[in-house]
DNA sequence: ACGCGGCACTTTCATTTTGGAAGTATGACC
DNA sequence: GGTCATACTTCCAAAATGAAAGTGCCGCGT
């Protein structure tokens, strides 16, 4: 399996990269992610679980029953990829 | 819609980026792509149609009933993204 | 002229993924 | 004790993906 295929196995599923993009601005709570991205809550929960298992992000406990999601170093390392893709998408006109 | 989302609308579907990666080495025929990528022929046909419609690649007629698929400038511009993702995938250990 | 084989797909149908809507759990606060 | 906010889970329909087999076109050999 190529390295590109391995990467896509993690950030390939729909919404995965968009979640990471949101978290590049800093840790966010579940509800904020959902509202900002406009995605269904079931998909968000699934993706967060997968990305956490893959070591891309982790849960950061806040007060009472709330928590935030933050990128690990491995997650932050996706910034270059996201910038490149964003630049490519901007050039479609 | 963000620019990242726009980009993912084109290269987000499964196999799309892997097809582009293969074509970075030069034009390839349908059968070669299928064998190299190990993907089903129906999906390959669908992706090639979509990527052609998006201006990422084009059909290059060869002898008789054969043709090759080649990247447009827009398709070649994905090289940076692919290199970045490949590098990220390599760092998973 | 006729059949054979390679190539580029299409079609059909099962499986997986995605999406929408509603429901559940937990704890703070009044 | 009841209400509210937050973070999910569950259930079901719709869409995407995948495996297998079939179709159409041409060139080549006989």
JSON list of N, CA, C and O (backbone and C1' of nucleotides) in Angstrom, two decimals, chain B residues 15 33-40, chain D residues 19:
[
{"chain": "B", "resi": 15, "resn": "UNK", "atom": "N", "xyz": [-10.36, 7.06, -4.62]},
{"chain": "B", "resi": 15, "resn": "UNK", "atom": "CA", "xyz": [-9.53, 6.72, -5.78]},
{"chain": "B", "resi": 15, "resn": "UNK", "atom": "C", "xyz": [-9.10, 7.93, -6.60]},
{"chain": "B", "resi": 15, "resn": "UNK", "atom": "O", "xyz": [-8.12, 7.85, -7.35]},
{"chain": "B", "resi": 33, "resn": "UNK", "atom": "N", "xyz": [-4.04, 1.59, -15.74]},
{"chain": "B", "resi": 33, "resn": "UNK", "atom": "CA", "xyz": [-4.49, 2.22, -14.50]},
{"chain": "B", "resi": 33, "resn": "UNK", "atom": "C", "xyz": [-5.20, 1.22, -13.61]},
{"chain": "B", "resi": 33, "resn": "UNK", "atom": "O", "xyz": [-4.97, 1.14, -12.40]},
{"chain": "B", "resi": 34, "resn": "UNK", "atom": "N", "xyz": [-6.08, 0.44, -14.23]},
{"chain": "B", "resi": 34, "resn": "UNK", "atom": "CA", "xyz": [-6.85, -0.51, -13.45]},
{"chain": "B", "resi": 34, "resn": "UNK", "atom": "C", "xyz": [-5.96, -1.54, -12.77]},
{"chain": "B", "resi": 34, "resn": "UNK", "atom": "O", "xyz": [-6.11, -1.81, -11.58]},
{"chain": "B", "resi": 35, "resn": "UNK", "atom": "N", "xyz": [-5.01, -2.07, -13.51]},
{"chain": "B", "resi": 35, "resn": "UNK", "atom": "CA", "xyz": [-4.12, -3.07, -12.94]},
{"chain": "B", "resi": 35, "resn": "UNK", "atom": "C", "xyz": [-3.21, -2.46, -11.87]},
{"chain": "B", "resi": 35, "resn": "UNK", "atom": "O", "xyz": [-3.05, -3.02, -10.78]},
{"chain": "B", "resi": 36, "resn": "UNK", "atom": "N", "xyz": [-2.66, -1.30, -12.15]},
{"chain": "B", "resi": 36, "resn": "UNK", "atom": "CA", "xyz": [-1.73, -0.68, -11.19]},
{"chain": "B", "resi": 36, "resn": "UNK", "atom": "C", "xyz": [-2.44, -0.29, -9.90]},
{"chain": "B", "resi": 36, "resn": "UNK", "atom": "O", "xyz": [-1.89, -0.40, -8.81]},
{"chain": "B", "resi": 37, "resn": "UNK", "atom": "N", "xyz": [-3.68, 0.18, -10.02]},
{"chain": "B", "resi": 37, "resn": "UNK", "atom": "CA", "xyz": [-4.38, 0.66, -8.83]},
{"chain": "B", "resi": 37, "resn": "UNK", "atom": "C", "xyz": [-5.16, -0.46, -8.14]},
{"chain": "B", "resi": 37, "resn": "UNK", "atom": "O", "xyz": [-5.49, -0.36, -6.97]},
{"chain": "B", "resi": 38, "resn": "UNK", "atom": "N", "xyz": [-5.47, -1.52, -8.89]},
{"chain": "B", "resi": 38, "resn": "UNK", "atom": "CA", "xyz": [-6.24, -2.62, -8.30]},
{"chain": "B", "resi": 38, "resn": "UNK", "atom": "C", "xyz": [-7.65, -2.23, -7.94]},
{"chain": "B", "resi": 38, "resn": "UNK", "atom": "O", "xyz": [-8.21, -2.72, -6.95]},
{"chain": "B", "resi": 39, "resn": "UNK", "atom": "N", "xyz": [-8.25, -1.37, -8.73]},
{"chain": "B", "resi": 39, "resn": "UNK", "atom": "CA", "xyz": [-9.61, -0.95, -8.44]},
{"chain": "B", "resi": 39, "resn": "UNK", "atom": "C", "xyz": [-10.57, -1.51, -9.49]},
{"chain": "B", "resi": 39, "resn": "UNK", "atom": "O", "xyz": [-10.16, -1.91, -10.56]},
{"chain": "B", "resi": 40, "resn": "UNK", "atom": "N", "xyz": [-11.85, -1.54, -9.14]},
{"chain": "B", "resi": 40, "resn": "UNK", "atom": "CA", "xyz": [-12.86, -2.05, -10.05]},
{"chain": "B", "resi": 40, "resn": "UNK", "atom": "C", "xyz": [-13.02, -1.16, -11.27]},
{"chain": "B", "resi": 40, "resn": "UNK", "atom": "O", "xyz": [-12.83, 0.06, -11.20]},
{"chain": "D", "resi": 19, "resn": "DA", "atom": "P", "xyz": [-13.75, -5.04, -4.74]},
{"chain": "D", "resi": 19, "resn": "DA", "atom": "O5'", "xyz": [-14.71, -6.14, -5.41]},
{"chain": "D", "resi": 19, "resn": "DA", "atom": "C5'", "xyz": [-15.63, -6.84, -4.57]},
{"chain": "D", "resi": 19, "resn": "DA", "atom": "C4'", "xyz": [-16.39, -7.88, -5.36]},
{"chain": "D", "resi": 19, "resn": "DA", "atom": "C3'", "xyz": [-15.56, -8.63, -6.41]},
{"chain": "D", "resi": 19, "resn": "DA", "atom": "O3'", "xyz": [-16.00, -9.98, -6.43]},
{"chain": "D", "resi": 19, "resn": "DA", "atom": "C1'", "xyz": [-17.32, -7.47, -7.48]}
]
